[in-house]
PDB file of C-alpha atoms in Angstrom:
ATOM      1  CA  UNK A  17       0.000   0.000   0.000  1.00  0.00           C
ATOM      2  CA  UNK A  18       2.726   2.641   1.107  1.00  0.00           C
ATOM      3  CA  UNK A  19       3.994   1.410  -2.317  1.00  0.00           C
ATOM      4  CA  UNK A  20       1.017   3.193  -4.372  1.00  0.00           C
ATOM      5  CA  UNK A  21       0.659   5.853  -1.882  1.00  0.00           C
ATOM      6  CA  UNK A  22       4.201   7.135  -2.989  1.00  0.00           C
ATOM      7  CA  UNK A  23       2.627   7.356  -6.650  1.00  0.00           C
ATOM      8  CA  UNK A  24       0.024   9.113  -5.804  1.00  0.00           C
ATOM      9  CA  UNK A  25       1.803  11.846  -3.770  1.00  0.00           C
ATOM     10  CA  UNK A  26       4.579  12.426  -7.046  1.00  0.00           C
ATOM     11  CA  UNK A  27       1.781  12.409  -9.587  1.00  0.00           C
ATOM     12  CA  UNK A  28      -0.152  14.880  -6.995  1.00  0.00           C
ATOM     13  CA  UNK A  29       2.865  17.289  -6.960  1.00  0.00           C
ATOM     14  CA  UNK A  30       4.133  17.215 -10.706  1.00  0.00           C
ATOM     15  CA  UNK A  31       0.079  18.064 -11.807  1.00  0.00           C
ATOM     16  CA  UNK A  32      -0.353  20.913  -8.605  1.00  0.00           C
ATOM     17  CA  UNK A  33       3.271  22.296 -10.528  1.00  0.00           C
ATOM     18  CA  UNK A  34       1.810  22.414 -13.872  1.00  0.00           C
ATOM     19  CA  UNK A  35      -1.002  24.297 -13.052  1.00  0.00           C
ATOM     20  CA  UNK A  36       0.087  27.353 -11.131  1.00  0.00           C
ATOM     21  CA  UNK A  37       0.691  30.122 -13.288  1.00  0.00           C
ATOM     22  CA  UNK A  38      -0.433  33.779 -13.077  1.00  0.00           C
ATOM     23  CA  UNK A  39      -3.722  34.275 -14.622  1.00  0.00           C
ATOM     24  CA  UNK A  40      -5.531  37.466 -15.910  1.00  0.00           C
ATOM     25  CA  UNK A  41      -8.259  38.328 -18.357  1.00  0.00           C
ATOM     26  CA  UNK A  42      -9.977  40.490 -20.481  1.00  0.00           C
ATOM     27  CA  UNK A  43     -13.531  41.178 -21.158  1.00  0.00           C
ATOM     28  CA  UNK A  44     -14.318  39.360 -24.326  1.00  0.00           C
ATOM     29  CA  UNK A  45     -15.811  41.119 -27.360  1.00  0.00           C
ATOM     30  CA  UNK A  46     -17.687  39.638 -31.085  1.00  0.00           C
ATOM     31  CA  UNK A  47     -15.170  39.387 -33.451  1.00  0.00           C
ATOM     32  CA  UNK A  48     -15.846  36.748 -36.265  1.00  0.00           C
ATOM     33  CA  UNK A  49     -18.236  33.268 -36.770  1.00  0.00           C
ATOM     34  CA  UNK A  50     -16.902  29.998 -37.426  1.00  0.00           C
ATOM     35  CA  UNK A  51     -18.263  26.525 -37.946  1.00  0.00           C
ATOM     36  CA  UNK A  52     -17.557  22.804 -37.119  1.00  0.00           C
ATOM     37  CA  UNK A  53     -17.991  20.037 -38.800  1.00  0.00           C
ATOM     38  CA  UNK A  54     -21.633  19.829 -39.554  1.00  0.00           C
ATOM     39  CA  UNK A  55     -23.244  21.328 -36.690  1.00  0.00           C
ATOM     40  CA  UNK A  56     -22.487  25.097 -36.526  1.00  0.00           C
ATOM     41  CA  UNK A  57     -20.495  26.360 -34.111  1.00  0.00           C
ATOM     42  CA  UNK A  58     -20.398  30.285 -33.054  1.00  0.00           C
ATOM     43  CA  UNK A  59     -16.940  31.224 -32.330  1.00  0.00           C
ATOM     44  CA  UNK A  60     -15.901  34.656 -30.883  1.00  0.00           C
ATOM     45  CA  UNK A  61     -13.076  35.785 -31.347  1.00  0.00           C
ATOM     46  CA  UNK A  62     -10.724  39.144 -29.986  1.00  0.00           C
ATOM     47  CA  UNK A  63      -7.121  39.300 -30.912  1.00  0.00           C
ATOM     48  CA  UNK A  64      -4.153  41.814 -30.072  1.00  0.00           C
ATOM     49  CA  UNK A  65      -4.968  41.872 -26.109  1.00  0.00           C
ATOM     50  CA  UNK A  66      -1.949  41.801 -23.640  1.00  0.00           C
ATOM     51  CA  UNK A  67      -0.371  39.086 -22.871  1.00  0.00           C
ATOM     52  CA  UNK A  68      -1.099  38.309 -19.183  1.00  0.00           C
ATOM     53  CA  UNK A  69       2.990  36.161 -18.624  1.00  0.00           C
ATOM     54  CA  UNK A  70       5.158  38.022 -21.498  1.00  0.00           C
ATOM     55  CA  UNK A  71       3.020  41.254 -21.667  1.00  0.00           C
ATOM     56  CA  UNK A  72       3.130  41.803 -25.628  1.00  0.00           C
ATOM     57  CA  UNK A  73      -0.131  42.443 -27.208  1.00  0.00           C
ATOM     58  CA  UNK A  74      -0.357  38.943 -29.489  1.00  0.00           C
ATOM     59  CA  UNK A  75      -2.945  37.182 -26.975  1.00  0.00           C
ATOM     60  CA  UNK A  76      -6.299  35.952 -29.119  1.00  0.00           C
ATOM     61  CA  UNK A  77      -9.414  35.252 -26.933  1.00  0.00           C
ATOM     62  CA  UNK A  78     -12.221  33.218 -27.941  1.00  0.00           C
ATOM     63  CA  UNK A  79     -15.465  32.194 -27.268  1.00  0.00           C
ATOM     64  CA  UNK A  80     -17.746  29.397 -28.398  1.00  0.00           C
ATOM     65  CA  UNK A  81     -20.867  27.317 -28.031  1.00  0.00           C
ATOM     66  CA  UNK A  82     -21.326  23.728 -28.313  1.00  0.00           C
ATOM     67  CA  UNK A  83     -23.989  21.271 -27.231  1.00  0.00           C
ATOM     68  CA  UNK A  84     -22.533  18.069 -25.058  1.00  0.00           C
ATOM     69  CA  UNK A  85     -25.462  15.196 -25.122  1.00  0.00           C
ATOM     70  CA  UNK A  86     -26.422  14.011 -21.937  1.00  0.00           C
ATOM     71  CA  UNK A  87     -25.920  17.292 -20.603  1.00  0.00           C
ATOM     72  CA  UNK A  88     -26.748  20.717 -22.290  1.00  0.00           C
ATOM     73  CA  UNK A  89     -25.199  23.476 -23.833  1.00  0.00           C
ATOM     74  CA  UNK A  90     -21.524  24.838 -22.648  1.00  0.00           C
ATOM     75  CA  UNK A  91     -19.829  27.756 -23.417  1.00  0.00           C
ATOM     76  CA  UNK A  92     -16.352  27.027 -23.860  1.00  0.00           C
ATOM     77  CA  UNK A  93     -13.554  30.223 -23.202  1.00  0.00           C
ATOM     78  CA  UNK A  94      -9.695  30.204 -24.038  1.00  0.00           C
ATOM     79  CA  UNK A  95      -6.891  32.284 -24.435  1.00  0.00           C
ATOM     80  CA  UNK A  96      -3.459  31.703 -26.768  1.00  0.00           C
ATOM     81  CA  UNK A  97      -0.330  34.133 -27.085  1.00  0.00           C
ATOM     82  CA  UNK A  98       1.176  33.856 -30.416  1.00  0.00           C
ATOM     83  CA  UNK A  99       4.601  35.075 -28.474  1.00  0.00           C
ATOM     84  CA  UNK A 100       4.944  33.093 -24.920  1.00  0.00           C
ATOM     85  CA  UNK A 101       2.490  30.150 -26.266  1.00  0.00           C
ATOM     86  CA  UNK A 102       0.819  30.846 -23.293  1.00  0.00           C
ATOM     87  CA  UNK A 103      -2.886  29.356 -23.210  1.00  0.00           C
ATOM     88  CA  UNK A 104      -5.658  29.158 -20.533  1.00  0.00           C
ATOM     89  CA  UNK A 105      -9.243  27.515 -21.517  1.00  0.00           C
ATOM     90  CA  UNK A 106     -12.043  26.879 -19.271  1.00  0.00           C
ATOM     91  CA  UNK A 107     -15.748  25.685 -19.947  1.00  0.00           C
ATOM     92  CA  UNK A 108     -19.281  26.619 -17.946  1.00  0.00           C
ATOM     93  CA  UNK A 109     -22.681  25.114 -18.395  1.00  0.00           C
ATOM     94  CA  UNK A 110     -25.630  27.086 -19.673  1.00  0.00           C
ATOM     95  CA  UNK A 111     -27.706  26.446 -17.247  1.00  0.00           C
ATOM     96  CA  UNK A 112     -26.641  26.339 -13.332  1.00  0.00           C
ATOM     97  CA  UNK A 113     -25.799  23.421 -11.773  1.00  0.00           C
ATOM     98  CA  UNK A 114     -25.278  22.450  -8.003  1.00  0.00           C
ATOM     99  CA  UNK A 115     -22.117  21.066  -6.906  1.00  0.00           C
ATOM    100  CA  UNK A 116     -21.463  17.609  -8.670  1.00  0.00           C
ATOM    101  CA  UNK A 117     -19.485  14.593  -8.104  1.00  0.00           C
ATOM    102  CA  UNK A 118     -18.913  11.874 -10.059  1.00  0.00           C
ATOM    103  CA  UNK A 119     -17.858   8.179 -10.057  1.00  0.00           C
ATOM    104  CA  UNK A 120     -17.178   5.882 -13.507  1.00  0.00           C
ATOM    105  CA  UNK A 121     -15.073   2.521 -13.074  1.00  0.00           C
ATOM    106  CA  UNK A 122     -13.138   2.053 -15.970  1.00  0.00           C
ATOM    107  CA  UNK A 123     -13.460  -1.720 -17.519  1.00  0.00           C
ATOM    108  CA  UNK A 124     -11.934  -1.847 -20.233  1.00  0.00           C
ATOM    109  CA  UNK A 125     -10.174  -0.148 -23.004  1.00  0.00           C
ATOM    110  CA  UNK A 126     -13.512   0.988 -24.562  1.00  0.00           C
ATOM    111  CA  UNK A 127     -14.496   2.820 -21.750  1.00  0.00           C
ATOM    112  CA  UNK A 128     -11.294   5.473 -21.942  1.00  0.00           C
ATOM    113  CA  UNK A 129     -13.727   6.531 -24.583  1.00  0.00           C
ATOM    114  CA  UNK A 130     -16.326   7.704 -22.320  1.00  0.00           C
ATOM    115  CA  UNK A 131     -16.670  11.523 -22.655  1.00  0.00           C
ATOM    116  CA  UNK A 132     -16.091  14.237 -19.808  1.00  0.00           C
ATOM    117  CA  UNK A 133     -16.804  17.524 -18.959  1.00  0.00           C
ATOM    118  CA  UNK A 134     -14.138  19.162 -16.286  1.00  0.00           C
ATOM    119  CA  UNK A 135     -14.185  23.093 -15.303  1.00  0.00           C
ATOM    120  CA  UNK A 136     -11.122  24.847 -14.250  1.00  0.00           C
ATOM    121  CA  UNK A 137     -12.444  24.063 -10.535  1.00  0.00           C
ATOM    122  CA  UNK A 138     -12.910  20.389 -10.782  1.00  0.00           C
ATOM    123  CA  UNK A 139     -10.722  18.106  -9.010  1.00  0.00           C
ATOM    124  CA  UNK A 140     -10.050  14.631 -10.844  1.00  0.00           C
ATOM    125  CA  UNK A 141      -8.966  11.700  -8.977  1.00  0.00           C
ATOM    126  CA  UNK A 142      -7.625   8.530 -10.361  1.00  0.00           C
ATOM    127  CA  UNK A 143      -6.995   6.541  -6.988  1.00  0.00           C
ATOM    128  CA  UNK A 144      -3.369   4.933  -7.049  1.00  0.00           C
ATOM    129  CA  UNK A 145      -2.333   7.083 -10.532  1.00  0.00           C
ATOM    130  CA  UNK A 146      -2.810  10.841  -9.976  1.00  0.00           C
ATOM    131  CA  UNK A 147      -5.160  13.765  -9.213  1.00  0.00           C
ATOM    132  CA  UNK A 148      -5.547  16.772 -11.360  1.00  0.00           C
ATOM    133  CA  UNK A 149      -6.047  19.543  -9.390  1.00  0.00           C
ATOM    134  CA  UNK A 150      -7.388  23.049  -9.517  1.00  0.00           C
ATOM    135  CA  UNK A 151      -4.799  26.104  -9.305  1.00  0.00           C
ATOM    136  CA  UNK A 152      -4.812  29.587 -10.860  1.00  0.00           C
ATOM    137  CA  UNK A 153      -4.373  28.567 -14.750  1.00  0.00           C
ATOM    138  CA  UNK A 154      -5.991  25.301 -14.334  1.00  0.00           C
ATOM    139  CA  UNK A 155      -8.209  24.769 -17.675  1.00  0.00           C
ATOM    140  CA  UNK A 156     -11.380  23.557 -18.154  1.00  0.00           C
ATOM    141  CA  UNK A 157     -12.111  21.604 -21.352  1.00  0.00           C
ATOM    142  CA  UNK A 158     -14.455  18.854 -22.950  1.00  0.00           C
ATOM    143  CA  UNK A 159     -12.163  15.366 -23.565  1.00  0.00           C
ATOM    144  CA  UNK A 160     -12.303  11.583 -22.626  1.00  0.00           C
ATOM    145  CA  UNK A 161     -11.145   9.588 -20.030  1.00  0.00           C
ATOM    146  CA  UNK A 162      -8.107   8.619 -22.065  1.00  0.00           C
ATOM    147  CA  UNK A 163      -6.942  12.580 -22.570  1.00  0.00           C
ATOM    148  CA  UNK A 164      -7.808  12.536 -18.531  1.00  0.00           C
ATOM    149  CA  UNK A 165      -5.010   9.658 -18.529  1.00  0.00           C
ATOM    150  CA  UNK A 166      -3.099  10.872 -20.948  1.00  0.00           C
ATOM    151  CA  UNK A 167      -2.785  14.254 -18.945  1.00  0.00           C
ATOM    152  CA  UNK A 168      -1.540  12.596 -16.253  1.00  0.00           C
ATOM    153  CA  UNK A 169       1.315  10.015 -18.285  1.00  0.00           C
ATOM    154  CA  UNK A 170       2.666  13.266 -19.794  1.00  0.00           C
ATOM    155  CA  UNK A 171       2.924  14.982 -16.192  1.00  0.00           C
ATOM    156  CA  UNK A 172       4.570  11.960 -14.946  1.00  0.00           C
ATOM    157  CA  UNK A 173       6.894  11.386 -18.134  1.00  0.00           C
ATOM    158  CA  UNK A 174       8.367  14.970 -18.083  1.00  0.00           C
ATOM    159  CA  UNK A 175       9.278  14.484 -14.628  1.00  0.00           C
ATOM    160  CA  UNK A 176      10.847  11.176 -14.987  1.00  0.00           C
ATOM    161  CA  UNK A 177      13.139  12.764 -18.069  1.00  0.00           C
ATOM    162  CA  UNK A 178      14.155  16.140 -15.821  1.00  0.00           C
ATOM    163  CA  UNK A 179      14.309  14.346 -12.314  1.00  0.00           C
ATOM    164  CA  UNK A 180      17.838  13.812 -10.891  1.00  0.00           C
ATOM    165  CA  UNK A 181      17.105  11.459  -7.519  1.00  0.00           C
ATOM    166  CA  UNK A 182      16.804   7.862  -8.463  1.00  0.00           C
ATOM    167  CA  UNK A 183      14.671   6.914  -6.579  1.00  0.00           C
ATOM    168  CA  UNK A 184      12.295   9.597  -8.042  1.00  0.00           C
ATOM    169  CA  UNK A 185      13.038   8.621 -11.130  1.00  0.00           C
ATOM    170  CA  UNK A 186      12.492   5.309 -10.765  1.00  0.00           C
ATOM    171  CA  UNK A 187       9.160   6.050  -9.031  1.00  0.00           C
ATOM    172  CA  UNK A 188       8.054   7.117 -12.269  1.00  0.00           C
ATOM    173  CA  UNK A 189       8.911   4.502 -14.702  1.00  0.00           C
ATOM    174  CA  UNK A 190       6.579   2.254 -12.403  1.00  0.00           C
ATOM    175  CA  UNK A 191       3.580   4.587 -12.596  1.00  0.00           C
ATOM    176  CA  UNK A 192       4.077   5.001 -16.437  1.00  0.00           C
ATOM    177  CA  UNK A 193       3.878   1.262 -16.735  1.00  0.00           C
ATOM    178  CA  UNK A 194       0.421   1.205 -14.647  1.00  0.00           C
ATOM    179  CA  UNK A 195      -0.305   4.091 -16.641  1.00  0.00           C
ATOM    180  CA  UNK A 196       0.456   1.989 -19.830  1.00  0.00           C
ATOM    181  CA  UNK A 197      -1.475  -1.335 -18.606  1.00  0.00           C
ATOM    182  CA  UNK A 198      -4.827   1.380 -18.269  1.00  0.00           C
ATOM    183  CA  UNK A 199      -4.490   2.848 -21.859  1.00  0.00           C
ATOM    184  CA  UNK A 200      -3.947  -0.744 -22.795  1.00  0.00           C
ATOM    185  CA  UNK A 201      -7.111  -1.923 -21.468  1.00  0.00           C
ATOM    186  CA  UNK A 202      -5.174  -4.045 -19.125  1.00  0.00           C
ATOM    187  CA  UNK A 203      -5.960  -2.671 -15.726  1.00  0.00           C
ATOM    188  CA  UNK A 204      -9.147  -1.225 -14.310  1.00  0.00           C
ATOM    189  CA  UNK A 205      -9.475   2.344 -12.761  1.00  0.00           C
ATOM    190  CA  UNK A 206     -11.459   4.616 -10.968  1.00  0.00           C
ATOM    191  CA  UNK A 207     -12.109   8.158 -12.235  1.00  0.00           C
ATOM    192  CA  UNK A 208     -13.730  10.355  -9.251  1.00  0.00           C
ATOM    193  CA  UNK A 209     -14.383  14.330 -10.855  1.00  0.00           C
ATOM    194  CA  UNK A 210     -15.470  16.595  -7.759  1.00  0.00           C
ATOM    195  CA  UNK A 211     -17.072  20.192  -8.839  1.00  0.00           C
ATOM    196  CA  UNK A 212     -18.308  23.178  -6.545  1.00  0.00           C
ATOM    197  CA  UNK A 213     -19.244  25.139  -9.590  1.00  0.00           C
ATOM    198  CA  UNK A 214     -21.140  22.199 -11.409  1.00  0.00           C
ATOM    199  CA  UNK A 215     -19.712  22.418 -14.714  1.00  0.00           C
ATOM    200  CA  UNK A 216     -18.311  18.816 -15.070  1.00  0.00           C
ATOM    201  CA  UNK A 217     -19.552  15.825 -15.586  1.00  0.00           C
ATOM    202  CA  UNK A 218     -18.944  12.184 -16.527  1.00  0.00           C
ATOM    203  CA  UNK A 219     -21.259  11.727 -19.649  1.00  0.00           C
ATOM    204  CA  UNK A 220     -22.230   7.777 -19.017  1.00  0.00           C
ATOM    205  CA  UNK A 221     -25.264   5.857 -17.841  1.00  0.00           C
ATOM    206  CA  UNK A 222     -22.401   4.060 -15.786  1.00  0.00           C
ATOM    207  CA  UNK A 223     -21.491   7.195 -13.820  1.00  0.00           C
ATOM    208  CA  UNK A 224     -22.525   7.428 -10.279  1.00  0.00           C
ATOM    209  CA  UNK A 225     -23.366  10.681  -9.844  1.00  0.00           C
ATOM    210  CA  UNK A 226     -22.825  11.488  -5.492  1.00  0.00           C
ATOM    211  CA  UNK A 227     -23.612  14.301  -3.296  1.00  0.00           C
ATOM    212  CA  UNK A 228     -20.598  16.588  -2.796  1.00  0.00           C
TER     213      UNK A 228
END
């Protein structure tokens, strides 16, 4: 047990790391209509705003709609400098919703294709791999439970390449292999997504939706 317990601290620290930047932001005005795929999608968009990190004036905000089955429509926010590369994205729900929590158990490989909805507040917890968790420039965005995974293996890989102690190091080679076994289909997992604000969700009949 103290074995796993020691994964889930590093992949705890390396994600709380990644999202702690300096965040600022500017009101949002109509700009120019795009579309995707074969539903339309209304995209605003502002550009030559200052960046918030390298302070040149080459940060683009946009806005769009989009309509997530199961659960309504979501407006969907982000923010790119052309300079720094800096980027910050979050998502809210149309209509409010209380605080959520939600529980899938992932089976098997097929289910990594189960769709999710996580805010900038949510906390994600993967029991024994990692927890995503909310900071400052955390982002909110509309994936699967593989990108969920995937977040975490490329968290876990960068630290294993720039980490100097050993036993660190080593520490993360084993968690990328568990990691590996779950995007194989070859070990189950639990995916826990906890929400003040409401605007996430775990779009399955499987999902156990709790109080939070």
């Amino acid at each position: 047990m103290f074995h796993f317990e020691c994964h889930l601290i590093l992949a705890k620290d390396i994600l709380f790391w990644n999202e702690t930047y300096v965040f600022g932001y500017t009101a949002m005005a109509k700009k120019e209509t795009k579309s995707k795929d074969k539903s339309e999608m209304k995209i605003d968009s502002l550009g030559g705003q200052p960046c918030p990190m390298c302070r040149k004036n080459t940060l683009t905000l946009m806005e769009s709609q989009d309509e997530v089955p199961y659960f309504g429509k979501v407006f969907l926010f982000s923010m790119k400098c052309d300079s720094c590369k800096y980027y910050k994205s979050d998502i809210e729900a149309e209509s409010q919703k209380p605080p959520c929590k939600y529980t899938f158990e992932v089976q098997s490989k097929e289910d990594l294709n189960v769709r999710v909805v996580k805010s900038s507040e949510a906390t994600v917890k993967i029991p024994f791999v990692g927890d995503i968790i909310p900071g400052p420039a955390s982002e909110g965005y509309v994936t699967n439970i593989e990108g969920i995974v995937n977040k975490i293996k490329d968290q876990v890989e960068s630290l294993k390449n720039s980490e100097e102690d050993e036993v660190l190091k080593n520490k993360a080679k084993n968690l990328l292999k568990k990691i590996m076994k779950v995007l194989w289909g070859e070990e189950k997992i639990k995916l826990i997504i906890e929400d003040p604000s409401g605007n996430s969700a775990i779009i399955s009949e499987r999902a156990v939706k709790g109080k939070y």
